[in-house]
Amino acid sequence: MASRCQLLTQRHDHSWFTEAPSDINTYPSSLMTPSPTLPPHITSRMYALYLLFSTTLHIFLQILLSFLSLPRTLHTHFLHDGARYLKEHYYTPNAFALITGSTDGIGRAFALELADRGWNIILHGRTPARIKPLLEHLREKYPRQTFLPLPIDAAEAGGVSQALQKLGPDISVTLLINNAGALPPVRAFPELSDEEVIDNVAVNVTFGVLIVKALMNGWFARRSCVLAMGSIGAVMTLPGTPTYSASKSYTHKFYACLRTQLSSPHPAFSATTPSPTELEILPIIVGGVRTKMTPISEDGKIFFPAPQEFARHTLAKVGLGREVYGYFWHEVQMWCITIWPEEGGMRGWVNGAMMHGVEKLRAEGWRRLGGGARMVDGRLVGGGRVLRGSMGEMIEMVEVAIVKKIPIIKG
C-alpha cells in the first residue's frame, strides 16, 4: 500500500511548477511547444494577398463614400452662390474687409477682387513701404472707396489692438481674411536658428489668433465673417515645412474650437465686451497656388491656379460656414491621395510621387527667382535665363535670394 502511494506521489509531483525557474530553458522539454513557423516565401505571399485585399476594400469604400458625398461636393463648388451671399449678408457701403498679408500673392489677389466688388479694405503688411504700392494703386483706381494701411510685423505678433485703434473708432469690419503666412528658410530643420523657428510660428499662428481676438473686442460688426487660410500641408506631409504645416494644423483646430465655443450656451464663454452675434468662421484648405511660395509659371496646371482665380473661387464659399476647400481641384488632389490606405506605406508612396513632381517645378521656379525673376499675378516674369543645377545648388541659391536678399546666378 505504501509503495502504491509513493508511486502516485511521484507521478503527481508538481514541485517544478511551484518553484518556477528564472530561465525558461530549465522548463521540462515536454512543455516547450515551439510556435509554428512558415517558410518566408509563404509569409510574404500571405502579406501580399492581405495588402491587396485591404487596399482594394479601402479604395472601394472610399469611392462609395465619395459618391455618397457627391451632392455636397457639387453644392460646395458649383451650386452655392457665395458671391451673392457675401454681398447680401456682409457688404455695406461703410463696412470694411481686413486682409492680412495683403501685399503679395493670395492676399493681394483678395484685395484686388474685393476692391473690384466695391469693398472698403484695410490692407495689412509688414511695413508701410510694403503696403504703399498696392495702397496707391487701389486709391487711384477706386477713388470712391476707402483703403487704409495696417502696418504690423506679424513675426512680432504684439500691438495688434493698438494698431487697430489708430484706424479710428468708427471702423466696422464685416470680413476678415486671415491670410498672413510664411515658409521657414529652406534649410534642414536642425540648422534653423531658434529665432527663425519662433518667428515662423508667430507669423503662422500667434498673429492670426491675436487679430481675431482683437477684432472680437469691438471691431467686428454684429454680423461678420472670418475666412481663415489653412493649408493642404495640415493634411499631407510636405518636405521642408515642419513648422509651417504644424502651424496650419493648429489653425484648423483653433477655428473649429472657436466655432464650437461661440455656439456654446455656457455663460463662461460669453464675451463681456461687444462681440458679433453672428460670426461665420470659414477655414479654407489651400493647396498649391502660383505665388513665391510655389513659383510655378505654367498654365494648364489645374492643381496650381493663379492667385486671382483662387481668390474668386474661395470667396464663392462664403455662407457655407464650415471647413472647405477653396478650390475644387485641390479637393480632387487630396482625394487622389487619401483614397489610398496607409497600410504598407501606399499613401506615403503616392504622396511622395506627387510631391516629387511638384518639387521639380518649384525648384525650377526658385532657380529663376534666384536669377532675378518676379512673380506677377501668378507668372514668373524676368530673371534672364533659367538657372540649372543640382538640388543642393538650388537650395544654396534660395538661401542667397531669400535670406541674404541678393541675386546670384549659377550656370
Short mmCIF file of C-alpha atoms in Angstrom, two decimals, residues 57-262:
data_model
loop_
_atom_site.label_atom_id
_atom_site.label_comp_id
_atom_site.label_asym_id
_atom_site.label_seq_id
_atom_site.Cartn_x
_atom_site.Cartn_y
_atom_site.Cartn_z
CA LEU A 57 -11.51 47.16 -49.89
CA HIS A 58 -10.25 50.56 -48.73
CA ILE A 59 -10.41 52.07 -52.22
CA PHE A 60 -13.89 50.61 -52.79
CA LEU A 61 -15.19 52.10 -49.54
CA GLN A 62 -13.57 55.47 -50.30
CA ILE A 63 -15.19 55.57 -53.74
CA LEU A 64 -18.53 54.63 -52.19
CA LEU A 65 -18.22 57.42 -49.62
CA SER A 66 -17.26 59.83 -52.39
CA PHE A 67 -20.43 59.01 -54.31
CA LEU A 68 -22.49 59.48 -51.15
CA SER A 69 -20.91 62.90 -50.57
CA LEU A 70 -21.09 63.92 -54.24
CA PRO A 71 -24.20 66.12 -53.79
CA ARG A 72 -22.46 68.06 -51.03
CA THR A 73 -19.33 68.48 -53.15
CA LEU A 74 -21.33 69.72 -56.13
CA HIS A 75 -23.19 72.17 -53.93
CA THR A 76 -19.95 73.43 -52.36
CA HIS A 77 -18.09 74.14 -55.58
CA PHE A 78 -20.73 74.67 -58.26
CA LEU A 79 -24.22 75.37 -56.90
CA HIS A 80 -23.65 77.58 -53.86
CA ASP A 81 -23.78 81.30 -54.75
CA GLY A 82 -21.19 82.66 -52.34
CA ALA A 83 -20.77 85.95 -54.20
CA ARG A 84 -24.43 86.78 -53.68
CA TYR A 85 -24.32 85.64 -50.06
CA LEU A 86 -21.27 87.81 -49.39
CA LYS A 87 -22.95 90.88 -50.85
CA GLU A 88 -26.31 90.37 -49.13
CA HIS A 89 -25.03 89.45 -45.66
CA TYR A 90 -21.69 91.20 -45.12
CA TYR A 91 -21.33 94.07 -47.57
CA THR A 92 -22.42 97.59 -46.65
CA PRO A 93 -21.09 100.87 -48.09
CA ASN A 94 -19.44 101.75 -44.76
CA ALA A 95 -18.11 98.30 -43.84
CA PHE A 96 -14.50 97.18 -44.23
CA ALA A 97 -12.75 93.98 -45.18
CA LEU A 98 -9.43 93.40 -43.40
CA ILE A 99 -6.87 91.31 -45.26
CA THR A 100 -3.72 90.13 -43.50
CA GLY A 101 -0.69 89.51 -45.69
CA SER A 102 -2.25 91.64 -48.42
CA THR A 103 0.89 92.92 -50.13
CA ASP A 104 1.62 89.86 -52.25
CA GLY A 105 0.30 86.57 -53.58
CA ILE A 106 -3.10 85.35 -52.41
CA GLY A 107 -3.67 88.32 -50.09
CA ARG A 108 -3.10 90.80 -52.90
CA ALA A 109 -5.48 88.85 -55.14
CA PHE A 110 -8.18 89.03 -52.45
CA ALA A 111 -7.66 92.79 -52.18
CA LEU A 112 -8.00 93.32 -55.93
CA GLU A 113 -11.08 91.10 -56.15
CA LEU A 114 -12.88 92.76 -53.23
CA ALA A 115 -11.98 96.27 -54.40
CA ASP A 116 -13.50 95.44 -57.77
CA ARG A 117 -16.70 94.48 -55.91
CA GLY A 118 -16.88 97.85 -54.16
CA TRP A 119 -15.43 96.98 -50.75
CA ASN A 120 -13.52 99.30 -48.44
CA ILE A 121 -10.36 97.48 -47.42
CA ILE A 122 -7.83 97.57 -44.58
CA LEU A 123 -4.52 96.38 -46.04
CA HIS A 124 -2.14 94.67 -43.65
CA GLY A 125 1.56 94.41 -44.38
CA ARG A 126 4.83 94.18 -42.54
CA THR A 127 5.84 97.80 -43.11
CA PRO A 128 4.26 100.95 -44.61
CA ALA A 129 6.68 100.68 -47.52
CA ARG A 130 5.41 97.18 -48.35
CA ILE A 131 1.79 98.36 -48.31
CA LYS A 132 2.32 101.59 -50.26
CA PRO A 133 2.36 100.28 -53.89
CA LEU A 134 -0.92 98.38 -53.56
CA LEU A 135 -2.48 101.15 -51.48
CA GLU A 136 -1.72 103.80 -54.11
CA HIS A 137 -2.89 101.54 -56.93
CA LEU A 138 -6.26 100.90 -55.28
CA ARG A 139 -6.80 104.53 -54.28
CA GLU A 140 -6.12 105.64 -57.84
CA LYS A 141 -8.33 103.00 -59.45
CA TYR A 142 -11.21 103.19 -56.96
CA PRO A 143 -11.32 106.80 -55.67
CA ARG A 144 -14.79 106.47 -54.13
CA GLN A 145 -13.74 103.64 -51.81
CA THR A 146 -11.63 103.81 -48.66
CA PHE A 147 -8.35 101.96 -48.32
CA LEU A 148 -6.39 102.06 -45.06
CA PRO A 149 -2.93 100.70 -44.22
CA LEU A 150 -2.32 98.47 -41.20
CA PRO A 151 1.45 98.03 -40.81
CA ILE A 152 2.24 95.27 -38.29
CA ASP A 153 5.18 92.89 -38.31
CA ALA A 154 3.42 89.54 -37.93
CA ALA A 155 6.60 87.99 -36.53
CA GLU A 156 6.41 90.40 -33.59
CA ALA A 157 2.73 89.47 -33.06
CA GLY A 158 2.24 92.20 -30.49
CA GLY A 159 0.49 95.54 -30.62
CA VAL A 160 -2.44 94.34 -32.73
CA SER A 161 -5.08 96.14 -30.66
CA GLN A 162 -3.03 99.35 -30.57
CA ALA A 163 -2.58 99.29 -34.35
CA LEU A 164 -6.32 98.81 -34.88
CA GLN A 165 -7.11 101.73 -32.59
CA LYS A 166 -5.05 104.02 -34.82
CA LEU A 167 -7.51 103.37 -37.65
CA GLY A 168 -10.23 105.25 -35.80
CA PRO A 169 -13.23 104.42 -33.61
CA ASP A 170 -15.78 104.22 -36.42
CA ILE A 171 -14.22 101.29 -38.28
CA SER A 172 -16.60 98.35 -38.67
CA VAL A 173 -15.13 95.12 -40.04
CA THR A 174 -17.55 92.60 -41.55
CA LEU A 175 -15.00 90.42 -43.35
CA LEU A 176 -11.61 89.23 -42.10
CA ILE A 177 -9.37 87.29 -44.46
CA ASN A 178 -6.65 85.83 -42.27
CA ASN A 179 -4.06 85.10 -44.92
CA ALA A 180 -0.68 86.03 -43.42
CA GLY A 181 1.73 83.12 -43.50
CA ALA A 182 5.28 82.21 -44.43
CA LEU A 183 7.54 79.25 -45.01
CA PRO A 184 10.71 78.92 -42.95
CA PRO A 185 14.07 79.40 -44.70
CA VAL A 186 14.99 76.50 -46.97
CA ARG A 187 17.37 74.62 -44.71
CA ALA A 188 17.48 71.41 -42.71
CA PHE A 189 15.37 71.81 -39.58
CA PRO A 190 18.26 71.46 -37.06
CA GLU A 191 20.10 74.24 -38.91
CA LEU A 192 17.33 76.79 -38.33
CA SER A 193 18.02 79.26 -35.57
CA ASP A 194 15.70 79.50 -32.58
CA GLU A 195 14.63 82.96 -33.75
CA GLU A 196 13.68 81.64 -37.21
CA VAL A 197 11.51 78.90 -35.69
CA ILE A 198 9.85 81.31 -33.24
CA ASP A 199 9.22 83.90 -35.96
CA ASN A 200 7.71 81.33 -38.33
CA VAL A 201 5.31 80.04 -35.68
CA ALA A 202 4.43 83.62 -34.71
CA VAL A 203 3.57 84.55 -38.31
CA ASN A 204 1.52 81.42 -38.98
CA VAL A 205 -0.17 81.02 -35.58
CA THR A 206 0.13 83.77 -32.99
CA PHE A 207 -0.58 86.77 -35.21
CA GLY A 208 -3.73 85.27 -36.72
CA VAL A 209 -5.11 84.30 -33.30
CA LEU A 210 -4.41 87.73 -31.81
CA ILE A 211 -6.02 89.63 -34.66
CA VAL A 212 -9.22 87.55 -34.35
CA LYS A 213 -9.24 88.18 -30.60
CA ALA A 214 -8.71 91.91 -31.11
CA LEU A 215 -11.48 92.20 -33.70
CA MET A 216 -13.90 90.33 -31.45
CA ASN A 217 -13.33 93.00 -28.81
CA GLY A 218 -15.48 95.56 -30.57
CA TRP A 219 -14.14 95.85 -34.13
CA PHE A 220 -16.30 93.21 -35.76
CA ALA A 221 -19.77 94.25 -36.87
CA ARG A 222 -22.74 92.46 -35.35
CA ARG A 223 -22.69 90.11 -38.32
CA SER A 224 -19.28 89.19 -39.69
CA CYS A 225 -17.28 86.50 -41.44
CA VAL A 226 -13.76 85.11 -40.99
CA LEU A 227 -12.02 83.46 -43.93
CA ALA A 228 -9.03 81.62 -42.46
CA MET A 229 -6.42 80.39 -44.91
CA GLY A 230 -5.23 76.96 -43.85
CA SER A 231 -3.13 74.60 -45.91
CA ILE A 232 -3.16 71.22 -47.53
CA GLY A 233 0.06 70.77 -45.56
CA ALA A 234 -2.08 70.26 -42.45
CA VAL A 235 -3.42 67.09 -44.09
CA MET A 236 -0.49 65.75 -46.12
CA THR A 237 3.24 65.75 -45.43
CA LEU A 238 5.40 68.20 -47.33
CA PRO A 239 9.21 68.33 -47.23
CA GLY A 240 10.78 71.43 -45.72
CA THR A 241 7.65 72.54 -43.88
CA PRO A 242 7.67 71.07 -40.34
CA THR A 243 6.84 74.33 -38.56
CA TYR A 244 4.60 75.63 -41.36
CA SER A 245 2.46 72.50 -41.72
CA ALA A 246 2.19 72.03 -37.96
CA SER A 247 1.14 75.67 -37.62
CA LYS A 248 -1.59 75.19 -40.20
CA SER A 249 -2.85 72.15 -38.27
CA TYR A 250 -3.14 74.44 -35.27
CA THR A 251 -5.03 76.97 -37.38
CA HIS A 252 -7.66 74.45 -38.45
CA LYS A 253 -8.18 73.17 -34.91
CA PHE A 254 -8.28 76.69 -33.43
CA TYR A 255 -11.11 77.82 -35.68
CA ALA A 256 -13.03 74.57 -35.17
CA CYS A 257 -12.83 75.02 -31.39
CA LEU A 258 -13.68 78.72 -31.62
CA ARG A 259 -16.79 77.95 -33.68
CA THR A 260 -17.88 75.40 -31.07
CA GLN A 261 -17.21 77.78 -28.20
CA LEU A 262 -19.20 80.61 -29.79
#
